[in-house]
GROMACS .gro file of C-alpha atoms in nm:
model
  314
    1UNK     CA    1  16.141  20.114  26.435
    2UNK     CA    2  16.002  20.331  26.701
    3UNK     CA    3  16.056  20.177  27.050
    4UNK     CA    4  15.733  20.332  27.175
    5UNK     CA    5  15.499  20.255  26.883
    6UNK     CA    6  15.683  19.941  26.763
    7UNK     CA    7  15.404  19.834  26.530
    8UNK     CA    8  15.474  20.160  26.323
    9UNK     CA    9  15.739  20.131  26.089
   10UNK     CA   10  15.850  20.529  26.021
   11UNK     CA   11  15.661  20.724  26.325
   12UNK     CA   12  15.889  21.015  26.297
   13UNK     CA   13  15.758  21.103  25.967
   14UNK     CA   14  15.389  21.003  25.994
   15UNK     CA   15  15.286  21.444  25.937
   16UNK     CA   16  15.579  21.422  25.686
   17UNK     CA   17  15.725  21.772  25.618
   18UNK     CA   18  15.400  21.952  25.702
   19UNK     CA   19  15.514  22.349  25.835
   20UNK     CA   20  15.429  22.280  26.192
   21UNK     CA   21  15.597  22.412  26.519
   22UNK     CA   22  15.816  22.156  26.717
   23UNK     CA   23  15.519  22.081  26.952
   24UNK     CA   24  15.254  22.076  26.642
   25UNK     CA   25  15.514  21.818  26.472
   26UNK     CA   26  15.517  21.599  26.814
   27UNK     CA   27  15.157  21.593  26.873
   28UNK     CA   28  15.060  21.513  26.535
   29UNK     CA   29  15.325  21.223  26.525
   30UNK     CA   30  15.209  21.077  26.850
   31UNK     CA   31  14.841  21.072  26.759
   32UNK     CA   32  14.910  20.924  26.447
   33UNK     CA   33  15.135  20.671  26.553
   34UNK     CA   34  14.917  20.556  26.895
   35UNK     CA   35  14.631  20.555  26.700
   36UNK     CA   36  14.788  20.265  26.440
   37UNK     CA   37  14.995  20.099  26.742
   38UNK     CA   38  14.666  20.040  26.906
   39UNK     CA   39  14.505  19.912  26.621
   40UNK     CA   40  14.787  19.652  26.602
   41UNK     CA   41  14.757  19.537  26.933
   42UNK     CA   42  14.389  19.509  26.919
   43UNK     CA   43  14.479  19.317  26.614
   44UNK     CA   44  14.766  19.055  26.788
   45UNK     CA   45  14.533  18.983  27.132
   46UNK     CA   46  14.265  18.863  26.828
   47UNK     CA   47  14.455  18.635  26.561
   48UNK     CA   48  14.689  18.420  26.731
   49UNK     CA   49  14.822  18.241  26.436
   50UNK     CA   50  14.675  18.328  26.078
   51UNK     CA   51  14.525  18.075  25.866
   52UNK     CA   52  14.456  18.250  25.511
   53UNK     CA   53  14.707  18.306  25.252
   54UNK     CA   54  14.765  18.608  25.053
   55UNK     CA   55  14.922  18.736  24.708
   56UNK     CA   56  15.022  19.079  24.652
   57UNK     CA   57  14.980  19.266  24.308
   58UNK     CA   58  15.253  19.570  24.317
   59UNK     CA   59  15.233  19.819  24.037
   60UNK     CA   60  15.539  19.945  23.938
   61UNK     CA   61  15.491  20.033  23.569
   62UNK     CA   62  15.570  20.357  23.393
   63UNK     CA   63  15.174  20.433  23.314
   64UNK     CA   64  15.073  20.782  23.169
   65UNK     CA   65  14.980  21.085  23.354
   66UNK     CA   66  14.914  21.425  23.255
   67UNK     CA   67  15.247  21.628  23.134
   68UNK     CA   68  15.274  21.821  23.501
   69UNK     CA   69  15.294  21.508  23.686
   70UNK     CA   70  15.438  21.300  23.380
   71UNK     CA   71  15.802  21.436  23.462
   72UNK     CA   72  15.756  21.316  23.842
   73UNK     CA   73  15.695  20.964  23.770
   74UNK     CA   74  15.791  20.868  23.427
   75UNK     CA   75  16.190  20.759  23.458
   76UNK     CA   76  16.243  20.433  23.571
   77UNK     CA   77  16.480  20.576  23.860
   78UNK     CA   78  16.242  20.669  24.030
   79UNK     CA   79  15.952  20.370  23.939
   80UNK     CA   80  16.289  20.165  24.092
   81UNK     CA   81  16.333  20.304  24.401
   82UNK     CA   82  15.979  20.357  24.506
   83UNK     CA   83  15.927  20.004  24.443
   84UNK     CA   84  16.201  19.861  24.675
   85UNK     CA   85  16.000  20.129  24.902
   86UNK     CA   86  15.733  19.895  24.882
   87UNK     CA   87  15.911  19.611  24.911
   88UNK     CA   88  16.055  19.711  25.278
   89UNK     CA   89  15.704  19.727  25.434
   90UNK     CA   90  15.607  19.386  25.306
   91UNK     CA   91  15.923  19.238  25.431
   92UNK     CA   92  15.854  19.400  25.769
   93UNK     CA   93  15.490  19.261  25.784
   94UNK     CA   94  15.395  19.058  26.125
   95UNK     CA   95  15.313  18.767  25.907
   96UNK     CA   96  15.376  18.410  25.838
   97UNK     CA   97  15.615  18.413  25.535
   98UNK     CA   98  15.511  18.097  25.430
   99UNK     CA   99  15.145  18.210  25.408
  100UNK     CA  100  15.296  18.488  25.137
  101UNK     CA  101  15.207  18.286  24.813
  102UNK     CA  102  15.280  18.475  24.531
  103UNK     CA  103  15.438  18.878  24.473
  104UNK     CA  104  15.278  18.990  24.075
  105UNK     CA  105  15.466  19.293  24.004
  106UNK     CA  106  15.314  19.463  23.701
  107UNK     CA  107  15.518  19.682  23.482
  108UNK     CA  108  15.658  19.793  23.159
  109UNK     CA  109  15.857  19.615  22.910
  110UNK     CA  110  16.184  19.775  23.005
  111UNK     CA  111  16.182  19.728  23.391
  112UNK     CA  112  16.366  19.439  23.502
  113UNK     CA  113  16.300  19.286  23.900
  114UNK     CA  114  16.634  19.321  24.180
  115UNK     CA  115  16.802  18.963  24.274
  116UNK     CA  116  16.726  19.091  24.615
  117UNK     CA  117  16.375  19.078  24.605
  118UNK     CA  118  16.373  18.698  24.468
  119UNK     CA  119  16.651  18.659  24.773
  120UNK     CA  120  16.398  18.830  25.030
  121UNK     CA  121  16.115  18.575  24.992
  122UNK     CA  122  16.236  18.235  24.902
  123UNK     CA  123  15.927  18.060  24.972
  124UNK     CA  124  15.699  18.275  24.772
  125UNK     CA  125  15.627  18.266  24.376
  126UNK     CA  126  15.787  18.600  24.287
  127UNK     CA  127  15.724  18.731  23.886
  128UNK     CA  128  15.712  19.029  23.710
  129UNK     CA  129  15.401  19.042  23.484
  130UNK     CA  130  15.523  19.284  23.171
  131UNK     CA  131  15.216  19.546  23.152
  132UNK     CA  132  15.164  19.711  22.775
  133UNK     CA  133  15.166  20.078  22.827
  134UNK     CA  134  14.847  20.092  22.614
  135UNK     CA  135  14.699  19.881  22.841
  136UNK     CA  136  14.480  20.099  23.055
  137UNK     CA  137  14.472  20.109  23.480
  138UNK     CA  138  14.192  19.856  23.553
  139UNK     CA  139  14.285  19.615  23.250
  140UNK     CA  140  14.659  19.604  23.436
  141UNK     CA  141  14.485  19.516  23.764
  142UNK     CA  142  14.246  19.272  23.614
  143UNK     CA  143  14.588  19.119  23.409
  144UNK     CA  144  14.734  19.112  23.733
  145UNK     CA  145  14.408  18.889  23.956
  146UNK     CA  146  14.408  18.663  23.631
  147UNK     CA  147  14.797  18.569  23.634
  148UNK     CA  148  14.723  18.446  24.058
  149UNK     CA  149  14.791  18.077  24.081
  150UNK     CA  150  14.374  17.935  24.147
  151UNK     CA  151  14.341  17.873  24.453
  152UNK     CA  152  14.685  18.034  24.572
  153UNK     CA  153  14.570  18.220  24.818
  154UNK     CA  154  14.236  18.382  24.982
  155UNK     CA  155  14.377  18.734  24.974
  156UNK     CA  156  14.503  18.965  24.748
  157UNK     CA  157  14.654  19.300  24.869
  158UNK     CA  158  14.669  19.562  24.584
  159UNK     CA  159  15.001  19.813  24.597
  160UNK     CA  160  15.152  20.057  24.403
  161UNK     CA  161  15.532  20.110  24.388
  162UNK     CA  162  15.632  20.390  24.614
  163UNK     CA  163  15.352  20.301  24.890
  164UNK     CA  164  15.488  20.164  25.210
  165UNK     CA  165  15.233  20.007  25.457
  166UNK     CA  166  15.247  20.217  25.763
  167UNK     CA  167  15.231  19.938  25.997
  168UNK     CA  168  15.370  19.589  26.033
  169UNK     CA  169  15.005  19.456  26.076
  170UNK     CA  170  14.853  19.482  25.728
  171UNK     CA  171  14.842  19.186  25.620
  172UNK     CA  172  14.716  19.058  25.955
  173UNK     CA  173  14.430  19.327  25.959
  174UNK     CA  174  14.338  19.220  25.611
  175UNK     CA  175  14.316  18.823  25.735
  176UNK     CA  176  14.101  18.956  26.094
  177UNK     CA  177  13.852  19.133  25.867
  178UNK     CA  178  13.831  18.949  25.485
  179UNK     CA  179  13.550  18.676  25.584
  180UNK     CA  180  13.406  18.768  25.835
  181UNK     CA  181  13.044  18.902  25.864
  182UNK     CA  182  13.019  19.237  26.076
  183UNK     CA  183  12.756  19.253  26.355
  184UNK     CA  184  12.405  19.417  26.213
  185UNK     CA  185  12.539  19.343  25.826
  186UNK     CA  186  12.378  19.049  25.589
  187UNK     CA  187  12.699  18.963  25.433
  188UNK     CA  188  13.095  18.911  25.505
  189UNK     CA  189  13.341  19.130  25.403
  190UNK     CA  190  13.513  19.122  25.087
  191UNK     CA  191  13.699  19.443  25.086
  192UNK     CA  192  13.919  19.635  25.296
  193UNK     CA  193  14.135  19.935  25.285
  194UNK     CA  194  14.326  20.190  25.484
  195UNK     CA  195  14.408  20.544  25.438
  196UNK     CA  196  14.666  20.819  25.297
  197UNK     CA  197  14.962  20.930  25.528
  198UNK     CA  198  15.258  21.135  25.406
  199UNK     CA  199  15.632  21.074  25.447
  200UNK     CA  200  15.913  21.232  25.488
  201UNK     CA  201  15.907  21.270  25.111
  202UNK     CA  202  15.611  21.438  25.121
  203UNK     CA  203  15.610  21.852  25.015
  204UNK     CA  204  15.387  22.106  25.232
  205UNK     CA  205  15.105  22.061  25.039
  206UNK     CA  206  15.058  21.695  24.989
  207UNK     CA  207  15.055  21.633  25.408
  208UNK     CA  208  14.825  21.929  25.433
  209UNK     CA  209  14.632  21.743  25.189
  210UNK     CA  210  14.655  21.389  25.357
  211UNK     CA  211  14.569  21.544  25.702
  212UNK     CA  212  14.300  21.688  25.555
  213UNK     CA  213  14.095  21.376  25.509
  214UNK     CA  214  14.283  21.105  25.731
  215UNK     CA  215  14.015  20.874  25.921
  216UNK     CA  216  14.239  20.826  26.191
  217UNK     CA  217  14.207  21.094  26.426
  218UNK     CA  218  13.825  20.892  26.506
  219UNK     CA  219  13.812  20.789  26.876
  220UNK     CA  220  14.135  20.558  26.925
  221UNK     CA  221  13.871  20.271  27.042
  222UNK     CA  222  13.715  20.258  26.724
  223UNK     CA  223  13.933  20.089  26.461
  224UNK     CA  224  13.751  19.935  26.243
  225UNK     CA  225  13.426  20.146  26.026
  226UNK     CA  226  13.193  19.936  25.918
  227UNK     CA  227  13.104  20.159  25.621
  228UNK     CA  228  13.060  20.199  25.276
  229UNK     CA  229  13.384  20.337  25.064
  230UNK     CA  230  13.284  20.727  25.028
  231UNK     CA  231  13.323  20.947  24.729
  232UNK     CA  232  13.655  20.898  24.531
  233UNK     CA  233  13.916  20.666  24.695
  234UNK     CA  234  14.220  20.442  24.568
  235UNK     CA  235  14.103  20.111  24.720
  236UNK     CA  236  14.270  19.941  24.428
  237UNK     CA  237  14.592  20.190  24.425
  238UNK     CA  238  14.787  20.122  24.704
  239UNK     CA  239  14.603  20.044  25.029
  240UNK     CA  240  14.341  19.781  25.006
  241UNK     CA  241  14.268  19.411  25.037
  242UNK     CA  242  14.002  19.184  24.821
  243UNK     CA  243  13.901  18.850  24.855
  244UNK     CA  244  14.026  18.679  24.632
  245UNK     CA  245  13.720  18.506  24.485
  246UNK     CA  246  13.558  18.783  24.497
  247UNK     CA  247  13.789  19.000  24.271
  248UNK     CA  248  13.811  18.702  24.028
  249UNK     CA  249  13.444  18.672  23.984
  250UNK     CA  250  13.420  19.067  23.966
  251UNK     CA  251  13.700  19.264  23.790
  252UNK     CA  252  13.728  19.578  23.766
  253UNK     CA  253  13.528  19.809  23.512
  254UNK     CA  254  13.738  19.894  23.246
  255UNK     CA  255  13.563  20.202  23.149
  256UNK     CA  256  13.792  20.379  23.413
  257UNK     CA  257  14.075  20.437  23.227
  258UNK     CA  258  14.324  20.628  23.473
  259UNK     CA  259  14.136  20.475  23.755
  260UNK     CA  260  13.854  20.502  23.978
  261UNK     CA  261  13.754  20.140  23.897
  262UNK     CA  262  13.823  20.030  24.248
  263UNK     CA  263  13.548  20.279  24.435
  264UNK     CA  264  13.299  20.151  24.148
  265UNK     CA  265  13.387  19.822  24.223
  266UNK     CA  266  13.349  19.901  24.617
  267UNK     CA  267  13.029  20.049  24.496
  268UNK     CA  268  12.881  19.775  24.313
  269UNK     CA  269  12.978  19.482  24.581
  270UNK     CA  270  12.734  19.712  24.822
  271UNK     CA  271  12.456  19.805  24.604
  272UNK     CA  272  12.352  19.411  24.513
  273UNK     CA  273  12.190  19.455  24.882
  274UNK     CA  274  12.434  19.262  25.073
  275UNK     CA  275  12.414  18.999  24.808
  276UNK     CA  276  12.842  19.018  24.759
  277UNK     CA  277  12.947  19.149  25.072
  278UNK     CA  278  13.124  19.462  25.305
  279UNK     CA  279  13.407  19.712  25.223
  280UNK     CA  280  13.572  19.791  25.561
  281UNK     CA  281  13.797  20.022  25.666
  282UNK     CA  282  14.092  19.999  25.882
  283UNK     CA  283  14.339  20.221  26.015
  284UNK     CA  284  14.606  19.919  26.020
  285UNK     CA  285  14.615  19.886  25.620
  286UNK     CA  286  14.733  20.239  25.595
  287UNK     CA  287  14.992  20.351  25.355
  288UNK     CA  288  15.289  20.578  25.396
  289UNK     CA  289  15.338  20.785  25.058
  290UNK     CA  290  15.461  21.088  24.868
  291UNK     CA  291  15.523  21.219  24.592
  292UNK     CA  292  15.666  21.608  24.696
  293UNK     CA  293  15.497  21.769  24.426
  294UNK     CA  294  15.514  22.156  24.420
  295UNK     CA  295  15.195  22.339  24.443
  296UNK     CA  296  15.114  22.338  24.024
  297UNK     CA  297  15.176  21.972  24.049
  298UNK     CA  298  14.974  21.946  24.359
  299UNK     CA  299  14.673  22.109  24.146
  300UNK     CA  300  14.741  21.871  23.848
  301UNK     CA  301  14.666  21.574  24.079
  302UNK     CA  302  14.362  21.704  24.239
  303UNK     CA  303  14.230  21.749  23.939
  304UNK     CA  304  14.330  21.429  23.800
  305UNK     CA  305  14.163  21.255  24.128
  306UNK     CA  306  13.826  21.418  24.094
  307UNK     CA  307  13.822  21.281  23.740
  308UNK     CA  308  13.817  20.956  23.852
  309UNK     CA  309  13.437  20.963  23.991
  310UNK     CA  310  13.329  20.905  23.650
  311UNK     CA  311  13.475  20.660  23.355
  312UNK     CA  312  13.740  20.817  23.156
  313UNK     CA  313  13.992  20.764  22.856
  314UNK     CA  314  14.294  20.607  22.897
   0.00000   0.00000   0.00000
């Protein structure tokens, strides 16, 4: 924890192994990290205690992906250790642990979930929900919503194992913004997510990549955009928080096999005219993530990402 930015949990490897010079490597890291330190204070002189519960869905199974990326992700290893990943930046979250109701960890037959984690949150409902591997991406997630306890909680935050919120203020950025109705909008928001940074895990190419489209080098004043979900995202993947009604009354669409459901579901809550409600962003609910893939690799997820605009087979 970085004395001068001590909302960001891993500041010194915010540009993760990105080729720049000493002074490109320090400048990049400072921006970064004053940019989400801010946005955490913002957040603290707001919400002085927090008053909605939340649930978190982790998934840590061993799903598909095409054969160059399959040998990256597919031994459970590596599924293992990104999840306890995970599990250090919810344990490091600014939050009431009480107000933690349940942890739904999705994943295969064969993976089995640490002592430690149980040991880590006493007061919360921790279970592993075992995931059929023929069971596509968006069926998982909607398994996941249906096995909540009703009325457990107001919030869900959606994870993936291996994705390590950037901040300790997630959770509270998720309760300042789920609810509430933006100025000049006709409904309250019911979605929220952060973006993409790269660790110290990351190769060359993936923080290129990251940089490349990170929403946080906006004007350090504005921290929250009020704005529709663009393009292609992973608002369900790894960085993103529903209201819980919400999600229940509107799963995701199935159709998207590998994924993609969660921008169409972003999508939809907009287009009913501010009938269902807002997706936010916010630089707060940012993950840390990588997965060092060399450039072929690199290519074979790019491609796999853009695929996701449309629905696709499992």
């Amino acid at each position: 924890m970085s004395h001068e930015y001590p909302h960001v949990l891993d500041p010194e490897t915010l540009v993760g192994n990105l080729g720049l010079p000493g002074l490109g490597r320090r400048i990049g890291r400072t921006t970064l990290a004053a940019t989400l330190d801010k946005s955490c204070r913002d957040l603290r002189r707001v919400l002085v205690e927090p008053e909605q519960d939340v649930s978190v869905i982790i998934q840590a199974r061993r799903r598909p992906y095409p054969k160059s990326l399959a040998a990256k992700r597919g031994n459970p290893q590596r599924v293992m250790a990104g999840f306890m990943h995970t599990i250090d930046g919810i344990d490091r979250q600014d939050y009431p642990r009480e107000r933690i109701k349940e942890i739904i960890v999705l994943g295969d037959e064969d993976l089995t979930l640490p002592t430690e984690v149980v040991e880590r949150f006493p007061s919360t409902d921790v279970r592993l929900l075992s995931v059929e591997r023929g069971v596509n991406h968006a069926q998982a997630l909607n398994q996941g919503v249906g096995a909540l306890a009703a009325e457990a909680s107001d919030i869900v935050m959606i994870t993936e194992a291996g994705a390590r919120y950037a901040t300790d203020s997630a959770f509270r950025a998720a309760e300042s913004l789920i609810g509430e109705t933006p100025v000049g909008k006709q409904s309250a928001v019911v979605g929220a997510f952060g973006t993409r940074l790269a660790d110290g895990r990351a190769s060359i190419g993936e923080s290129s990549m990251y940089l490349a489209g990170v929403k946080l080098t906006r004007p350090i004043h504005d921290e929250v955009d009020y704005s529709p979900k663009p393009g292609v995202g992973f608002m369900a993947a790894d960085r993103a928080a529903y209201e819980t009604a919400t999600l229940k009354a509107n799963p995701f669409d199935e159709s998207y096999g590998r994924g993609g459901g969660d921008s169409k579901w972003a999508e939809d809550q907009q287009d009913a005219l501010g009938a269902r409600g807002t997706i936010v962003f916010h630089p707060a609910l940012s993950i840390q993530y990588a997965e060092g893939l060399n450039p072929l690799q690199l290519f074979a997820q790019l491609r796999e990402w853009r695929a996701y605009a449309h629905p696709n087979e499992y």
